[in-house]
mmCIF file of N, CA and C in Angstrom:
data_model
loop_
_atom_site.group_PDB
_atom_site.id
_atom_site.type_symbol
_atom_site.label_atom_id
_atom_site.label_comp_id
_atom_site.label_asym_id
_atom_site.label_seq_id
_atom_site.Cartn_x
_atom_site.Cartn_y
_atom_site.Cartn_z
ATOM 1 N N UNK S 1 45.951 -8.530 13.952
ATOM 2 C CA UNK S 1 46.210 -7.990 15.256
ATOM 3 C C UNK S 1 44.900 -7.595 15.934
ATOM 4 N N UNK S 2 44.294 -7.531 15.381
ATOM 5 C CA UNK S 2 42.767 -6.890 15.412
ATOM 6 C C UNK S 2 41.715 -8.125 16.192
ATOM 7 N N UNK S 3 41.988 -8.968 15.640
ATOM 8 C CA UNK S 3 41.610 -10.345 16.192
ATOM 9 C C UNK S 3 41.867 -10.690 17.543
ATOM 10 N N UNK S 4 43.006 -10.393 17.336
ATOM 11 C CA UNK S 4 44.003 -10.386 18.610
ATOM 12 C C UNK S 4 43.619 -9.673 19.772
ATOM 13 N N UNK S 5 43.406 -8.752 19.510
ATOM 14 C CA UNK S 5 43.043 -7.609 20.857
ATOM 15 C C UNK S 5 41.651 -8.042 21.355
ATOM 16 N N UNK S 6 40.784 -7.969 20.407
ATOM 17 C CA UNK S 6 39.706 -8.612 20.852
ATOM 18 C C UNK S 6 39.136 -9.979 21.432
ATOM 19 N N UNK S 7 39.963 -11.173 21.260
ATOM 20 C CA UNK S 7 39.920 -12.404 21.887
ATOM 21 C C UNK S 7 40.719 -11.867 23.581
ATOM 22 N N UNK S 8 41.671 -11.173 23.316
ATOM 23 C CA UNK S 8 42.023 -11.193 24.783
ATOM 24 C C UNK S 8 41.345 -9.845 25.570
ATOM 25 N N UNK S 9 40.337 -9.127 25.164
ATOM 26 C CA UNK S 9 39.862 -7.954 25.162
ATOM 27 C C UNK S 9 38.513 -9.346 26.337
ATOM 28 N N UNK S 10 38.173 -9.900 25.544
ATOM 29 C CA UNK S 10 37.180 -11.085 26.121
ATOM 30 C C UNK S 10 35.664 -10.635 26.193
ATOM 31 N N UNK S 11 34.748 -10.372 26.857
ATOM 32 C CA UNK S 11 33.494 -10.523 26.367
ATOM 33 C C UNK S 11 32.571 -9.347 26.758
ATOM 34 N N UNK S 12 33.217 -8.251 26.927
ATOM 35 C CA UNK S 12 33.205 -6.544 26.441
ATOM 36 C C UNK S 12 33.285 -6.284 24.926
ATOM 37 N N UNK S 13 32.017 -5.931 24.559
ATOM 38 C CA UNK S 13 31.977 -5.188 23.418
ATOM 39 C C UNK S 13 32.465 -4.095 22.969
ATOM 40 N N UNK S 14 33.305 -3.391 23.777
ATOM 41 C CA UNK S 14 33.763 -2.435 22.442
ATOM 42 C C UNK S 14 35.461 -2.588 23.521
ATOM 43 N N UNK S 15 36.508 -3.193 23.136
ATOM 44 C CA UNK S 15 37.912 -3.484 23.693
ATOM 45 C C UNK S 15 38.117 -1.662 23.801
ATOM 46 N N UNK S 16 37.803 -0.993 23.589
ATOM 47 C CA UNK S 16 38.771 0.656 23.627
ATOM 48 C C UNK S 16 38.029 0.751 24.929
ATOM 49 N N UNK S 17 37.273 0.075 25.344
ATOM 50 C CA UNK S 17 36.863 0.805 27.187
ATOM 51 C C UNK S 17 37.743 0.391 27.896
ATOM 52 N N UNK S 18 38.568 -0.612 27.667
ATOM 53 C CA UNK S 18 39.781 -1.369 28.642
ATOM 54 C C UNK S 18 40.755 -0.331 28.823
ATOM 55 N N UNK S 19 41.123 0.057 30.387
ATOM 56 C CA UNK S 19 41.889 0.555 30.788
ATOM 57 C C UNK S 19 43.563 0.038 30.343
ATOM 58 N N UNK S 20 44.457 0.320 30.047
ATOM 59 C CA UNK S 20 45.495 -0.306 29.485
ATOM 60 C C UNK S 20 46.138 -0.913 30.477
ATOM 61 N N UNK S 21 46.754 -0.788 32.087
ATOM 62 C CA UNK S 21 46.421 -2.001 33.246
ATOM 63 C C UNK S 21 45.702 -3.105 32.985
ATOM 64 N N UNK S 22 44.206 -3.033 32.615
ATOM 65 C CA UNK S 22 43.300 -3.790 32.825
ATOM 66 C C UNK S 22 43.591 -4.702 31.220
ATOM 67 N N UNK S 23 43.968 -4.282 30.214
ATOM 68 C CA UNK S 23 44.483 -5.037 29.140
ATOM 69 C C UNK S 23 45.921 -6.099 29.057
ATOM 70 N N UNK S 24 47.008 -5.411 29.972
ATOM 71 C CA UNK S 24 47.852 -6.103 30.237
ATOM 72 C C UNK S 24 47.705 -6.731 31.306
ATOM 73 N N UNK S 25 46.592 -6.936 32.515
ATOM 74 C CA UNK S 25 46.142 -7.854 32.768
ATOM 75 C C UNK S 25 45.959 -8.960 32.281
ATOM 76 N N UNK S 26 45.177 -8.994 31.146
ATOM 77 C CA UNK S 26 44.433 -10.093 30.622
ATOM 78 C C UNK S 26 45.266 -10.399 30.001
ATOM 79 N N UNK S 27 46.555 -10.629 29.123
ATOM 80 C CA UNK S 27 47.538 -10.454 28.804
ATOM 81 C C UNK S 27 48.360 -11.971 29.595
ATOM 82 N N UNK S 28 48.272 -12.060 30.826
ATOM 83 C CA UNK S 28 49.019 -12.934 31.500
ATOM 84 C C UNK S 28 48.604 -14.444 31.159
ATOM 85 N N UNK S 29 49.743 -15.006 31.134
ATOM 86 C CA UNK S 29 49.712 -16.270 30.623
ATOM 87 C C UNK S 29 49.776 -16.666 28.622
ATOM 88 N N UNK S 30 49.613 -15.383 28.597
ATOM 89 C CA UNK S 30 49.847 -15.057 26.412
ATOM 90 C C UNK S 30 50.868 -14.416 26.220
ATOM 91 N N UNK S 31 51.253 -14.831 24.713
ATOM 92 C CA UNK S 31 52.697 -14.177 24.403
ATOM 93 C C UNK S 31 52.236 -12.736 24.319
ATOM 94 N N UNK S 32 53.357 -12.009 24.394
ATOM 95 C CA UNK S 32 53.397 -10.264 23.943
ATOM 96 C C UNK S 32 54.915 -10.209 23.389
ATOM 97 N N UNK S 33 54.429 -9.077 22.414
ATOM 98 C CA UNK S 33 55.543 -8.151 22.234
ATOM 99 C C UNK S 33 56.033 -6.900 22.650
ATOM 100 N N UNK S 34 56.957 -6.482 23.004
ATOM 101 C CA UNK S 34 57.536 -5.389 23.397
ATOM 102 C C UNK S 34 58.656 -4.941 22.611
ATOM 103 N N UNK S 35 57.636 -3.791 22.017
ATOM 104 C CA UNK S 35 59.414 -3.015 21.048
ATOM 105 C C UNK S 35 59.621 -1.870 22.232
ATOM 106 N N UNK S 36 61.017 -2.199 21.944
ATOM 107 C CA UNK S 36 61.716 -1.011 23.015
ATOM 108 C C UNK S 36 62.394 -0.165 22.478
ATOM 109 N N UNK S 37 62.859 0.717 23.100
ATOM 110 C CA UNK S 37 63.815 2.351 23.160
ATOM 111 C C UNK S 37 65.174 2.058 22.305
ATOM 112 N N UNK S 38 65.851 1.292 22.578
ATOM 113 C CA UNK S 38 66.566 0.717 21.404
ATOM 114 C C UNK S 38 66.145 0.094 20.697
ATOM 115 N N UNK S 39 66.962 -0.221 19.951
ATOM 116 C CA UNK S 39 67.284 -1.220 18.696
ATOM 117 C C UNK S 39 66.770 -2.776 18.862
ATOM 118 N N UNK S 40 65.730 -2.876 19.910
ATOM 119 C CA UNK S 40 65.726 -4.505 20.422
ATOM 120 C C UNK S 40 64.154 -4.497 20.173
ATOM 121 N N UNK S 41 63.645 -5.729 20.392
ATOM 122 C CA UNK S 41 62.139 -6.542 20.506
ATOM 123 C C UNK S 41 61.737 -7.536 21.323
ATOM 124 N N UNK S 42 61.076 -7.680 22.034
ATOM 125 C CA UNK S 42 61.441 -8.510 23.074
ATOM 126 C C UNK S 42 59.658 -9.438 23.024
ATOM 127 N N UNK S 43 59.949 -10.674 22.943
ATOM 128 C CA UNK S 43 58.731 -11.801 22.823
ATOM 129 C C UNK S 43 58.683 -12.759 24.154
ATOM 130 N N UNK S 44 57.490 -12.630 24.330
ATOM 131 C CA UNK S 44 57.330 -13.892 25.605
ATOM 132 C C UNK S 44 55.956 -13.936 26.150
ATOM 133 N N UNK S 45 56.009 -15.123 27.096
ATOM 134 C CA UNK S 45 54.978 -15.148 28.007
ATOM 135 C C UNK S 45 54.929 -14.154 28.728
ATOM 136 N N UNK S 46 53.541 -13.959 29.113
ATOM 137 C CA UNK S 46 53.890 -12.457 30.114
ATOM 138 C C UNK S 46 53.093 -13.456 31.553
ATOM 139 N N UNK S 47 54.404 -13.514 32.554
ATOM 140 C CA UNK S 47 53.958 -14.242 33.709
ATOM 141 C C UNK S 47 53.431 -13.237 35.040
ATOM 142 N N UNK S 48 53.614 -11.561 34.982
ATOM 143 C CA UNK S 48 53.314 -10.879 35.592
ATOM 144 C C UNK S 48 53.871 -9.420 35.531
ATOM 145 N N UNK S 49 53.359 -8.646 36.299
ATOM 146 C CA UNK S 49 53.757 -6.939 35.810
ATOM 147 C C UNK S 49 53.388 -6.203 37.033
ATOM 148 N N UNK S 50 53.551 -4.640 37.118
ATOM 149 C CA UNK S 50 53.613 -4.057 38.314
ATOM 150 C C UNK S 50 52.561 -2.731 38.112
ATOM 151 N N UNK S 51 52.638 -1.561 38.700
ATOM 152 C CA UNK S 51 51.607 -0.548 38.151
ATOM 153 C C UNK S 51 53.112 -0.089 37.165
ATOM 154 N N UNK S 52 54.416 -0.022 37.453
ATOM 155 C CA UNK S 52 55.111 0.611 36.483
ATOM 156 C C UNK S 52 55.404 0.122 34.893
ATOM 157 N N UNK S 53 54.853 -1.175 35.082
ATOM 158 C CA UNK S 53 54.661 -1.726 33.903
ATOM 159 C C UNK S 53 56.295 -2.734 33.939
ATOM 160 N N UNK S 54 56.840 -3.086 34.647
ATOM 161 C CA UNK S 54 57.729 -3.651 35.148
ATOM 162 C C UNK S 54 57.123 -5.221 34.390
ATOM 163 N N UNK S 55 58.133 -5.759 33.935
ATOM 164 C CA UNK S 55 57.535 -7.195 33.517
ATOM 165 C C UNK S 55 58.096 -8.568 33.369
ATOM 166 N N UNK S 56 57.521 -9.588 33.931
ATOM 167 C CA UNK S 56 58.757 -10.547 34.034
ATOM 168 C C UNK S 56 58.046 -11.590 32.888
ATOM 169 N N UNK S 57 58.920 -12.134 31.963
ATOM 170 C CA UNK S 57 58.769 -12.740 30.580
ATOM 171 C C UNK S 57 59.209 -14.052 30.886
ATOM 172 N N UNK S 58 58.527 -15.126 30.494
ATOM 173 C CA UNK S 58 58.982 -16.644 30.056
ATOM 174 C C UNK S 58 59.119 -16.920 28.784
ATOM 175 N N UNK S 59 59.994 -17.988 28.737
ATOM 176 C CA UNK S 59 60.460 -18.390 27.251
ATOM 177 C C UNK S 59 60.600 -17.001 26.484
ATOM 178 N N UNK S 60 61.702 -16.108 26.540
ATOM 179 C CA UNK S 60 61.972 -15.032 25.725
ATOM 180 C C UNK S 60 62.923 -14.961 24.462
ATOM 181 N N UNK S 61 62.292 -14.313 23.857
ATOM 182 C CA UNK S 61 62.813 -14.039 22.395
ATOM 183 C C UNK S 61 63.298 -12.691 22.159
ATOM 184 N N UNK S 62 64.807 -12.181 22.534
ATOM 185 C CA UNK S 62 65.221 -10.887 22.424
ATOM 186 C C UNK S 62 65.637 -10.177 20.412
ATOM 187 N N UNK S 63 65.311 -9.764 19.795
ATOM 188 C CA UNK S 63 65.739 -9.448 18.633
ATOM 189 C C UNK S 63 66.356 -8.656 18.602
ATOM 190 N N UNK S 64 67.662 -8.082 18.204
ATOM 191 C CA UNK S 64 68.491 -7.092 18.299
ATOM 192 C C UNK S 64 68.623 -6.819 17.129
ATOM 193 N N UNK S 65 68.642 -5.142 16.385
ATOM 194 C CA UNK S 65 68.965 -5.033 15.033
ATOM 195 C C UNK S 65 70.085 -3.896 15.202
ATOM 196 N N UNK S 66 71.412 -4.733 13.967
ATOM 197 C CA UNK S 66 72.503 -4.053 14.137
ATOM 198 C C UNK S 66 72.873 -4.073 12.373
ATOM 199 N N UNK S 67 74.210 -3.035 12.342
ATOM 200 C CA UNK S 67 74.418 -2.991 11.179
ATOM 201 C C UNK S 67 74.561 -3.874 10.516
ATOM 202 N N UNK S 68 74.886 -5.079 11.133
ATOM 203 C CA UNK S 68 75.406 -6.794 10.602
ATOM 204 C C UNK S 68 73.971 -7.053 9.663
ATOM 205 N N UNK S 69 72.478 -7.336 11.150
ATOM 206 C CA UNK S 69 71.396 -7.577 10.595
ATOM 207 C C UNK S 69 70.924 -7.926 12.081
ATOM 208 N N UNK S 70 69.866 -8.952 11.768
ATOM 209 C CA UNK S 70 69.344 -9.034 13.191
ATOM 210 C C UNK S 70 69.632 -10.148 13.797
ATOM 211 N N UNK S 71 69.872 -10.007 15.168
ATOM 212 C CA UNK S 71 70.189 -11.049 16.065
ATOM 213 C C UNK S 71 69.389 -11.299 16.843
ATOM 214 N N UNK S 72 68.942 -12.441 17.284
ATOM 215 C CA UNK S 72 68.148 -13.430 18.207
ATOM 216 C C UNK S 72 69.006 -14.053 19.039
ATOM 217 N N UNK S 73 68.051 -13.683 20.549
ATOM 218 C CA UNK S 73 68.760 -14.439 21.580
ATOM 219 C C UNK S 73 67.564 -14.724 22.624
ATOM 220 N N UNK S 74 67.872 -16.296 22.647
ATOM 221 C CA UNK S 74 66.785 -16.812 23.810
ATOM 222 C C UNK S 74 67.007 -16.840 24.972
ATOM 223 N N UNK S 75 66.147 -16.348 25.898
ATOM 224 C CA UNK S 75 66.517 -16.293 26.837
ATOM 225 C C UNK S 75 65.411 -17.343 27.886
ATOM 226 N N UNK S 76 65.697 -17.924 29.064
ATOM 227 C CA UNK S 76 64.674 -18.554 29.827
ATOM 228 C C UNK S 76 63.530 -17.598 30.452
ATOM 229 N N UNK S 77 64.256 -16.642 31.338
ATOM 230 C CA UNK S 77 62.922 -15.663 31.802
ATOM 231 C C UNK S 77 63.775 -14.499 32.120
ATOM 232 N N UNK S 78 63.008 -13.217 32.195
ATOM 233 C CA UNK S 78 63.847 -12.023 32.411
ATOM 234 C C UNK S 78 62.357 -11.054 32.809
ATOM 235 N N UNK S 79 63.087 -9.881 33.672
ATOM 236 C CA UNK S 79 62.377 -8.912 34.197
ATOM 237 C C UNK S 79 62.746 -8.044 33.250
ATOM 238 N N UNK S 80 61.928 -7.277 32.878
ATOM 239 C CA UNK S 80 61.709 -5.875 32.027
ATOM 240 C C UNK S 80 61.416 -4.770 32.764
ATOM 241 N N UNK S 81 62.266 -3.629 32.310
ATOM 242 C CA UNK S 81 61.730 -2.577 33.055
ATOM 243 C C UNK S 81 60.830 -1.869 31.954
ATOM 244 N N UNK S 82 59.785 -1.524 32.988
ATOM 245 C CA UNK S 82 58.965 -0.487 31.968
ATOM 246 C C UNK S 82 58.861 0.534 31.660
ATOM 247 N N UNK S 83 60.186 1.475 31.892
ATOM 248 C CA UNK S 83 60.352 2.468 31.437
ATOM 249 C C UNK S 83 61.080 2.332 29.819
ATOM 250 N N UNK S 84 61.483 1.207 29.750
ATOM 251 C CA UNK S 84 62.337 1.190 28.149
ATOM 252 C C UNK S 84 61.371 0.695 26.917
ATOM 253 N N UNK S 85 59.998 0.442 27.822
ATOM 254 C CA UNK S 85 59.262 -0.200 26.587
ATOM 255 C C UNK S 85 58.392 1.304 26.137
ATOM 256 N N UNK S 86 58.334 1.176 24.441
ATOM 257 C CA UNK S 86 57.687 1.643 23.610
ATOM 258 C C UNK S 86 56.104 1.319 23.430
ATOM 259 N N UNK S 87 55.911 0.027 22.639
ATOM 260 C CA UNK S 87 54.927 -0.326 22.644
ATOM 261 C C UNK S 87 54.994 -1.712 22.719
ATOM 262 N N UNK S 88 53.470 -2.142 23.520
ATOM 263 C CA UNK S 88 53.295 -3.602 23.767
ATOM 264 C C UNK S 88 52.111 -4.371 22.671
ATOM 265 N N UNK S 89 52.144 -5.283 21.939
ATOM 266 C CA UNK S 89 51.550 -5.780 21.138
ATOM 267 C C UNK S 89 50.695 -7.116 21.625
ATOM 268 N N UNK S 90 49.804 -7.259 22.704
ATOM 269 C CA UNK S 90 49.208 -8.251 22.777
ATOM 270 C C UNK S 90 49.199 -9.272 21.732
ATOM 271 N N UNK S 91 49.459 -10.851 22.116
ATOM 272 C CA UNK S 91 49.413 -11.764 21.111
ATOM 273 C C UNK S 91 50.559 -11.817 20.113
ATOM 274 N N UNK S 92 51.387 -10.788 19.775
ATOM 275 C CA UNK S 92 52.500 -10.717 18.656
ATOM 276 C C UNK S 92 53.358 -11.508 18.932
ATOM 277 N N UNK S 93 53.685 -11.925 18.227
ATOM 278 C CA UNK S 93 54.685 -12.829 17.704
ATOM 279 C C UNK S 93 56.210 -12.461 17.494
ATOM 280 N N UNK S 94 55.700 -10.528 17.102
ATOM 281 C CA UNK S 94 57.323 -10.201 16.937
ATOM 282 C C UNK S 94 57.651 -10.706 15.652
ATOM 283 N N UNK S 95 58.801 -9.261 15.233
ATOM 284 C CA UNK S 95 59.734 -9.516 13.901
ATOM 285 C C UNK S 95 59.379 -11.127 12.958
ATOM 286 N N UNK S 96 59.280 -11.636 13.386
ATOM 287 C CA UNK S 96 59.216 -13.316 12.486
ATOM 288 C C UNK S 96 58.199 -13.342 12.256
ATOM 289 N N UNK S 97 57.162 -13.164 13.226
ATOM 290 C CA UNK S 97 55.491 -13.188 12.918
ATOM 291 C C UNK S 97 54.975 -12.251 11.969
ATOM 292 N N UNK S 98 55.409 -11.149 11.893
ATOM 293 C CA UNK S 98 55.242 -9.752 10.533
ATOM 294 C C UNK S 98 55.876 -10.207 9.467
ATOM 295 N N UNK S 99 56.772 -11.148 9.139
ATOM 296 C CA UNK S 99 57.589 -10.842 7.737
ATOM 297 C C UNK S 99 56.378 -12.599 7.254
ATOM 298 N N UNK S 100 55.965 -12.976 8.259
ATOM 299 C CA UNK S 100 55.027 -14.404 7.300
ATOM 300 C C UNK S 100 53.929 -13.607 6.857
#
């Protein structure tokens, strides 16, 4: 992940000066992850965002975890609000990408 931040961090030496705007900037056009407030995970292109952190996703990968187990659902593109997101993972892959 570490790798990660820093390739899209780009050619600033120390990535912790990046304003977190200015990180999900750079961000556009690369996958991200978003774990959210529930029980869900949400994977995609990140095609754009707002100052509220509002976000609209291509090719999405929703993960839902329920007592069953976890469910996957693809979606084409969807707006996110950014009040339900937790944390954003530049580059992640999400649930599938952690268990390889």
């Amino acid at each position: 992940m570490a790798a990660n931040l820093a390739n899209i961090a780009g050619s600033r030496a120390n990535p912790s000066t990046l304003l977190p705007l200015e990180l999900i900037d750079k961000c556009i056009g690369s996958r991200i992850h978003a774990i959210l407030r529930s029980n869900k995970e949400i994977v995609g292109t990140l095609l754009g965002f707002d100052d509220y952190v509002n976000m609209v996703l291509d090719d999405v990968r929703e993960y839902e975890t329920t007592a069953e187990g976890r469910r996957v659902n693809k979606l084409e593109r969807i707006l996110l609000n950014g009040s339900n997101i937790v944390m954003l993972v530049p580059g992640g892959e999400g649930p599938e990408g952690a268990a390889a």
